[in-house]
Amino acid sequence: MTEKSSDRPLVLCFGGHDPSGGAGILADAEAVQAAGAFPLTVITALTEQNTCGLVHLHPQPPAQIAAHCRCLLRDSQPQAVKIGLIGSAESAHTLAQVLDADALAGVPVVLDTVLATGAGQAVADAALRAAICERLLPRCTLVTPNLPEARALTGAQAAEDCAERLLAAGAPWVLITGTHDATAAVTNRLFGAQGEREAWDWPRLPGDYHGSGCTLASAIAAWLAYELPLIEAVAAAQSYTWATLEQAVRTGRCQLTPNRLSTPIR
């Protein structure tokens, strides 16, 4: 049998394991696969959680995370990186070192700043927030906080002010999502370090969803792996993510789960 090399780009995903499958590394893998790319996964934390919320967070040892990365990068060449739940400041410092590896030079990096669960429980302390700003933002292509996360990282209130501070910290692009706003539409705002500004309005869907941020950031990373221009990748990933929420399924008693693998790419 003749072996065939995959023509699907590889996306290296860092995230926590959510046993419910709504968020975390499973969500990352599904979104990447839905976009036609192939996920490589490194788990940064184990979690006890379900669709109703987080019970406990178990960060993985930073040395273990680094070893998993070295093993993968000896064998495979990612075309994009997506970072989600980190777990600890020490792990953030480890990820910064990983991003400096020769194998990842020039590779686009999407950072989903997971500071709290969809149910509102905090998963990042002050040390981790500081490490994100000091060590990861300058090494990322795009950071995708929701407005509460942007406020927690910067101390600012308005989306524009938050974005300016994140750009000043070294992030070339900032996408601030409006899922937590009390508005009829969800407005997502993209800011670039060269003054670029874009905004998209999406109808606000009823219900609460578990893993929408993971879905969006991973889909963006997958499109960037295909070398789609960043603004186009952000637009395409939003369309896909909104469709996964419109077709979300109930897998537990509380938050709905995005329907990632059964949702057509638009």
mmCIF file of C-alpha atoms in Angstrom:
data_model
loop_
_atom_site.group_PDB
_atom_site.id
_atom_site.type_symbol
_atom_site.label_atom_id
_atom_site.label_comp_id
_atom_site.label_asym_id
_atom_site.label_seq_id
_atom_site.Cartn_x
_atom_site.Cartn_y
_atom_site.Cartn_z
ATOM 1 C CA MET A 1 0.000 0.000 0.000
ATOM 2 C CA THR A 2 1.349 3.421 -0.957
ATOM 3 C CA GLU A 3 1.349 5.944 1.853
ATOM 4 C CA LYS A 4 -0.052 9.358 1.069
ATOM 5 C CA SER A 5 1.092 12.523 2.816
ATOM 6 C CA SER A 6 -1.753 14.602 4.199
ATOM 7 C CA ASP A 7 -2.433 17.851 2.374
ATOM 8 C CA ARG A 8 -4.329 19.113 5.420
ATOM 9 C CA PRO A 9 -2.452 21.762 7.408
ATOM 10 C CA LEU A 10 -1.629 20.946 11.026
ATOM 11 C CA VAL A 11 -2.856 23.079 13.925
ATOM 12 C CA LEU A 12 -1.120 22.651 17.284
ATOM 13 C CA CYS A 13 -3.735 23.168 20.013
ATOM 14 C CA PHE A 14 -3.020 23.774 23.696
ATOM 15 C CA GLY A 15 -5.952 23.518 26.088
ATOM 16 C CA GLY A 16 -7.636 21.837 28.989
ATOM 17 C CA HIS A 17 -9.564 18.596 28.828
ATOM 18 C CA ASP A 18 -13.280 19.167 29.372
ATOM 19 C CA PRO A 19 -14.959 15.799 30.046
ATOM 20 C CA SER A 20 -18.296 17.146 28.783
ATOM 21 C CA GLY A 21 -16.783 17.836 25.347
ATOM 22 C CA GLY A 22 -18.300 21.289 25.106
ATOM 23 C CA ALA A 23 -15.105 23.283 25.513
ATOM 24 C CA GLY A 24 -11.370 22.728 25.754
ATOM 25 C CA ILE A 25 -9.208 20.476 23.672
ATOM 26 C CA LEU A 26 -12.113 18.433 22.277
ATOM 27 C CA ALA A 27 -13.773 21.609 21.058
ATOM 28 C CA ASP A 28 -10.495 22.726 19.513
ATOM 29 C CA ALA A 29 -10.054 19.444 17.663
ATOM 30 C CA GLU A 30 -13.613 19.439 16.339
ATOM 31 C CA ALA A 31 -13.434 23.014 15.045
ATOM 32 C CA VAL A 32 -10.060 22.427 13.404
ATOM 33 C CA GLN A 33 -11.358 19.265 11.740
ATOM 34 C CA ALA A 34 -14.531 21.013 10.595
ATOM 35 C CA ALA A 35 -12.348 23.543 8.768
ATOM 36 C CA GLY A 36 -10.509 20.720 7.041
ATOM 37 C CA ALA A 37 -7.263 20.991 8.992
ATOM 38 C CA PHE A 38 -5.729 18.386 11.307
ATOM 39 C CA PRO A 39 -5.349 18.948 15.079
ATOM 40 C CA LEU A 40 -2.292 18.161 17.160
ATOM 41 C CA THR A 41 -3.172 18.452 20.850
ATOM 42 C CA VAL A 42 -1.322 19.143 24.087
ATOM 43 C CA ILE A 43 -3.354 19.134 27.300
ATOM 44 C CA THR A 44 -2.427 21.906 29.724
ATOM 45 C CA ALA A 45 -4.915 20.995 32.463
ATOM 46 C CA LEU A 46 -7.399 18.347 33.451
ATOM 47 C CA THR A 47 -10.753 19.589 34.678
ATOM 48 C CA GLU A 48 -13.692 18.277 36.628
ATOM 49 C CA GLN A 49 -16.595 19.964 34.876
ATOM 50 C CA ASN A 50 -19.838 19.442 33.020
ATOM 51 C CA THR A 51 -22.292 21.664 31.184
ATOM 52 C CA CYS A 52 -23.254 23.280 34.512
ATOM 53 C CA GLY A 53 -19.771 24.462 35.452
ATOM 54 C CA LEU A 54 -16.320 23.727 36.774
ATOM 55 C CA VAL A 55 -15.729 21.706 39.938
ATOM 56 C CA HIS A 56 -11.925 21.597 39.989
ATOM 57 C CA LEU A 57 -8.942 22.492 37.834
ATOM 58 C CA HIS A 58 -5.834 20.302 37.711
ATOM 59 C CA PRO A 59 -2.990 22.119 35.871
ATOM 60 C CA GLN A 60 -0.482 19.785 34.267
ATOM 61 C CA PRO A 61 3.232 20.050 35.151
ATOM 62 C CA PRO A 62 4.957 22.591 32.880
ATOM 63 C CA ALA A 63 7.837 20.152 32.252
ATOM 64 C CA GLN A 64 5.318 17.619 30.978
ATOM 65 C CA ILE A 65 3.780 20.190 28.627
ATOM 66 C CA ALA A 66 7.234 21.061 27.290
ATOM 67 C CA ALA A 67 8.115 17.401 26.776
ATOM 68 C CA HIS A 68 4.921 16.755 24.835
ATOM 69 C CA CYS A 69 5.711 19.721 22.596
ATOM 70 C CA ARG A 70 9.260 18.611 21.927
ATOM 71 C CA CYS A 71 8.020 15.165 20.990
ATOM 72 C CA LEU A 72 5.432 16.547 18.564
ATOM 73 C CA LEU A 73 7.707 19.125 16.969
ATOM 74 C CA ARG A 74 10.393 16.520 16.276
ATOM 75 C CA ASP A 75 7.857 14.730 14.110
ATOM 76 C CA SER A 76 5.358 17.244 12.711
ATOM 77 C CA GLN A 77 5.381 20.813 11.401
ATOM 78 C CA PRO A 78 2.319 22.837 12.487
ATOM 79 C CA GLN A 79 1.052 25.596 10.211
ATOM 80 C CA ALA A 80 -0.770 27.352 13.077
ATOM 81 C CA VAL A 81 -1.016 27.303 16.878
ATOM 82 C CA LYS A 82 -4.053 27.815 19.093
ATOM 83 C CA ILE A 83 -3.729 28.392 22.852
ATOM 84 C CA GLY A 84 -6.721 28.117 25.175
ATOM 85 C CA LEU A 85 -6.873 27.303 28.882
ATOM 86 C CA ILE A 86 -3.334 27.479 30.304
ATOM 87 C CA GLY A 87 -3.759 26.520 33.944
ATOM 88 C CA SER A 88 -0.880 28.340 35.644
ATOM 89 C CA ALA A 89 1.636 31.150 35.245
ATOM 90 C CA GLU A 90 4.421 28.584 35.120
ATOM 91 C CA SER A 91 2.750 26.906 32.151
ATOM 92 C CA ALA A 92 2.401 30.277 30.420
ATOM 93 C CA HIS A 93 6.166 30.783 30.716
ATOM 94 C CA THR A 94 6.682 27.290 29.289
ATOM 95 C CA LEU A 95 4.402 28.044 26.343
ATOM 96 C CA ALA A 96 6.349 31.230 25.642
ATOM 97 C CA GLN A 97 9.515 29.141 25.389
ATOM 98 C CA VAL A 98 7.743 26.658 23.114
ATOM 99 C CA LEU A 99 6.625 29.463 20.794
ATOM 100 C CA ASP A 100 10.275 30.529 20.454
ATOM 101 C CA ALA A 101 11.214 27.127 19.008
ATOM 102 C CA ASP A 102 12.681 27.184 15.503
ATOM 103 C CA ALA A 103 9.906 24.876 14.299
ATOM 104 C CA LEU A 104 7.306 27.552 15.104
ATOM 105 C CA ALA A 105 9.134 30.542 13.644
ATOM 106 C CA GLY A 106 6.676 32.566 11.581
ATOM 107 C CA VAL A 107 3.740 30.298 12.441
ATOM 108 C CA PRO A 108 0.535 32.227 13.281
ATOM 109 C CA VAL A 109 -0.567 31.914 16.917
ATOM 110 C CA VAL A 110 -4.136 32.486 18.136
ATOM 111 C CA LEU A 111 -4.503 33.047 21.881
ATOM 112 C CA ASP A 112 -7.945 32.538 23.413
ATOM 113 C CA THR A 113 -7.514 34.164 26.820
ATOM 114 C CA VAL A 114 -9.558 31.750 28.916
ATOM 115 C CA LEU A 115 -9.840 33.465 32.290
ATOM 116 C CA ALA A 116 -13.195 31.980 33.333
ATOM 117 C CA THR A 117 -15.520 29.156 32.362
ATOM 118 C CA GLY A 118 -18.735 29.753 30.476
ATOM 119 C CA ALA A 119 -20.510 29.469 33.814
ATOM 120 C CA GLY A 120 -18.318 32.220 35.271
ATOM 121 C CA GLN A 121 -15.806 30.360 37.451
ATOM 122 C CA ALA A 122 -12.295 31.864 37.393
ATOM 123 C CA VAL A 123 -9.495 29.703 35.949
ATOM 124 C CA ALA A 124 -6.698 32.307 36.002
ATOM 125 C CA ASP A 125 -5.129 34.130 38.934
ATOM 126 C CA ALA A 126 -3.244 37.438 38.903
ATOM 127 C CA ALA A 127 0.088 35.723 38.196
ATOM 128 C CA LEU A 128 -1.302 33.972 35.130
ATOM 129 C CA ARG A 129 -2.935 37.154 33.837
ATOM 130 C CA ALA A 130 0.402 38.939 34.180
ATOM 131 C CA ALA A 131 2.252 36.115 32.406
ATOM 132 C CA ILE A 132 -0.243 36.230 29.532
ATOM 133 C CA CYS A 133 0.335 39.955 29.063
ATOM 134 C CA GLU A 134 4.102 39.901 29.506
ATOM 135 C CA ARG A 135 5.092 36.612 27.898
ATOM 136 C CA LEU A 136 2.392 35.489 25.457
ATOM 137 C CA LEU A 137 0.841 38.588 23.896
ATOM 138 C CA PRO A 138 4.088 39.629 22.160
ATOM 139 C CA ARG A 139 4.425 36.129 20.699
ATOM 140 C CA CYS A 140 0.877 35.854 19.349
ATOM 141 C CA THR A 141 -0.669 36.867 16.038
ATOM 142 C CA LEU A 142 -4.188 37.355 17.390
ATOM 143 C CA VAL A 143 -5.716 37.425 20.864
ATOM 144 C CA THR A 144 -9.475 36.779 21.206
ATOM 145 C CA PRO A 145 -10.806 37.854 24.634
ATOM 146 C CA ASN A 146 -14.432 38.528 25.378
ATOM 147 C CA LEU A 147 -15.047 41.941 26.913
ATOM 148 C CA PRO A 148 -14.865 40.799 30.580
ATOM 149 C CA GLU A 149 -11.553 39.059 29.853
ATOM 150 C CA ALA A 150 -10.205 42.129 28.048
ATOM 151 C CA ARG A 151 -11.139 44.256 31.054
ATOM 152 C CA ALA A 152 -9.482 41.816 33.473
ATOM 153 C CA LEU A 153 -6.261 41.821 31.445
ATOM 154 C CA THR A 154 -6.025 45.591 30.976
ATOM 155 C CA GLY A 155 -7.980 47.372 33.713
ATOM 156 C CA ALA A 156 -9.788 49.398 31.039
ATOM 157 C CA GLN A 157 -13.554 49.328 30.480
ATOM 158 C CA ALA A 158 -14.446 50.261 26.903
ATOM 159 C CA ALA A 159 -13.586 47.722 24.206
ATOM 160 C CA GLU A 160 -11.533 50.306 22.306
ATOM 161 C CA ASP A 161 -9.454 51.157 25.383
ATOM 162 C CA CYS A 162 -8.916 47.489 26.207
ATOM 163 C CA ALA A 163 -7.768 46.824 22.652
ATOM 164 C CA GLU A 164 -5.329 49.729 22.694
ATOM 165 C CA ARG A 165 -3.695 48.388 25.852
ATOM 166 C CA LEU A 166 -3.470 44.847 24.482
ATOM 167 C CA LEU A 167 -1.951 46.170 21.254
ATOM 168 C CA ALA A 168 0.520 48.215 23.288
ATOM 169 C CA ALA A 169 1.477 45.027 25.170
ATOM 170 C CA GLY A 170 2.590 43.494 21.879
ATOM 171 C CA ALA A 171 -0.431 41.754 20.351
ATOM 172 C CA PRO A 172 -0.529 42.569 16.585
ATOM 173 C CA TRP A 173 -4.288 41.891 16.377
ATOM 174 C CA VAL A 174 -7.053 41.868 18.991
ATOM 175 C CA LEU A 175 -10.564 40.479 18.507
ATOM 176 C CA ILE A 176 -12.887 41.453 21.369
ATOM 177 C CA THR A 177 -16.111 39.489 21.291
ATOM 178 C CA GLY A 178 -19.406 40.875 22.525
ATOM 179 C CA THR A 179 -21.084 37.726 23.773
ATOM 180 C CA HIS A 180 -21.347 39.106 27.320
ATOM 181 C CA ASP A 181 -22.862 42.463 26.357
ATOM 182 C CA ALA A 182 -26.519 43.145 27.163
ATOM 183 C CA THR A 183 -27.368 44.017 23.574
ATOM 184 C CA ALA A 184 -29.753 42.635 20.953
ATOM 185 C CA ALA A 185 -26.843 41.834 18.642
ATOM 186 C CA VAL A 186 -23.438 40.355 19.397
ATOM 187 C CA THR A 187 -20.811 42.778 18.113
ATOM 188 C CA ASN A 188 -17.293 41.452 17.612
ATOM 189 C CA ARG A 189 -14.597 44.076 17.103
ATOM 190 C CA LEU A 190 -11.195 43.524 15.467
ATOM 191 C CA PHE A 191 -8.319 45.928 16.101
ATOM 192 C CA GLY A 192 -4.939 45.921 14.356
ATOM 193 C CA ALA A 193 -1.675 47.467 15.448
ATOM 194 C CA GLN A 194 -1.539 49.498 12.224
ATOM 195 C CA GLY A 195 -4.899 51.122 12.887
ATOM 196 C CA GLU A 196 -7.097 48.532 11.223
ATOM 197 C CA ARG A 197 -10.666 48.384 12.534
ATOM 198 C CA GLU A 198 -13.425 45.929 11.649
ATOM 199 C CA ALA A 199 -16.734 45.057 13.336
ATOM 200 C CA TRP A 200 -19.329 42.347 12.775
ATOM 201 C CA ASP A 201 -22.865 42.131 14.184
ATOM 202 C CA TRP A 202 -24.499 38.743 14.778
ATOM 203 C CA PRO A 203 -28.056 38.033 15.963
ATOM 204 C CA ARG A 204 -27.968 37.091 19.633
ATOM 205 C CA LEU A 205 -29.213 33.538 20.040
ATOM 206 C CA PRO A 206 -31.277 32.414 23.042
ATOM 207 C CA GLY A 207 -29.656 30.174 25.636
ATOM 208 C CA ASP A 208 -26.193 29.772 27.113
ATOM 209 C CA TYR A 209 -23.401 27.979 25.296
ATOM 210 C CA HIS A 210 -20.381 26.003 26.477
ATOM 211 C CA GLY A 211 -17.295 26.370 24.286
ATOM 212 C CA SER A 212 -18.159 29.162 21.862
ATOM 213 C CA GLY A 213 -14.841 30.948 22.463
ATOM 214 C CA CYS A 214 -12.850 27.763 21.914
ATOM 215 C CA THR A 215 -14.762 27.125 18.704
ATOM 216 C CA LEU A 216 -14.125 30.609 17.326
ATOM 217 C CA ALA A 217 -10.407 30.777 18.130
ATOM 218 C CA SER A 218 -9.714 27.267 16.830
ATOM 219 C CA ALA A 219 -11.588 27.914 13.604
ATOM 220 C CA ILE A 220 -9.561 31.096 13.081
ATOM 221 C CA ALA A 221 -6.330 29.159 13.653
ATOM 222 C CA ALA A 222 -7.406 26.537 11.118
ATOM 223 C CA TRP A 223 -8.135 29.165 8.466
ATOM 224 C CA LEU A 224 -4.797 30.847 9.176
ATOM 225 C CA ALA A 225 -3.140 27.459 8.715
ATOM 226 C CA TYR A 226 -4.601 27.525 5.201
ATOM 227 C CA GLU A 227 -2.914 30.934 4.786
ATOM 228 C CA LEU A 228 -6.169 32.839 4.568
ATOM 229 C CA PRO A 229 -5.603 36.567 5.278
ATOM 230 C CA LEU A 230 -6.311 37.329 8.924
ATOM 231 C CA ILE A 231 -9.413 39.495 8.455
ATOM 232 C CA GLU A 232 -10.910 36.889 6.119
ATOM 233 C CA ALA A 233 -10.062 34.096 8.570
ATOM 234 C CA VAL A 234 -11.743 35.990 11.420
ATOM 235 C CA ALA A 235 -14.859 36.623 9.322
ATOM 236 C CA ALA A 236 -15.126 33.001 8.141
ATOM 237 C CA ALA A 237 -14.630 31.622 11.651
ATOM 238 C CA GLN A 238 -17.368 33.864 13.053
ATOM 239 C CA SER A 239 -19.841 32.656 10.439
ATOM 240 C CA TYR A 240 -18.998 29.038 11.245
ATOM 241 C CA THR A 241 -19.173 29.585 15.010
ATOM 242 C CA TRP A 242 -22.558 31.322 14.820
ATOM 243 C CA ALA A 243 -23.904 28.362 12.819
ATOM 244 C CA THR A 244 -22.596 25.875 15.414
ATOM 245 C CA LEU A 245 -24.485 27.810 18.104
ATOM 246 C CA GLU A 246 -27.654 28.088 16.027
ATOM 247 C CA GLN A 247 -27.602 24.284 15.710
ATOM 248 C CA ALA A 248 -26.346 23.611 19.261
ATOM 249 C CA VAL A 249 -27.364 20.420 21.018
ATOM 250 C CA ARG A 250 -28.258 19.631 24.611
ATOM 251 C CA THR A 251 -25.805 17.128 26.075
ATOM 252 C CA GLY A 252 -26.451 17.954 29.745
ATOM 253 C CA ARG A 253 -28.760 19.891 32.042
ATOM 254 C CA CYS A 254 -27.267 23.362 31.652
ATOM 255 C CA GLN A 255 -25.334 25.054 28.853
ATOM 256 C CA LEU A 256 -25.809 23.983 25.239
ATOM 257 C CA THR A 257 -22.962 22.427 23.254
ATOM 258 C CA PRO A 258 -21.986 23.896 19.847
ATOM 259 C CA ASN A 259 -22.721 21.516 16.998
ATOM 260 C CA ARG A 260 -19.280 21.732 15.442
ATOM 261 C CA LEU A 261 -18.931 18.625 13.273
ATOM 262 C CA SER A 262 -22.419 18.723 11.791
ATOM 263 C CA THR A 263 -22.269 22.402 10.872
ATOM 264 C CA PRO A 264 -21.482 23.285 7.236
ATOM 265 C CA ILE A 265 -18.539 25.561 6.546
ATOM 266 C CA ARG A 266 -19.859 28.771 4.990
#
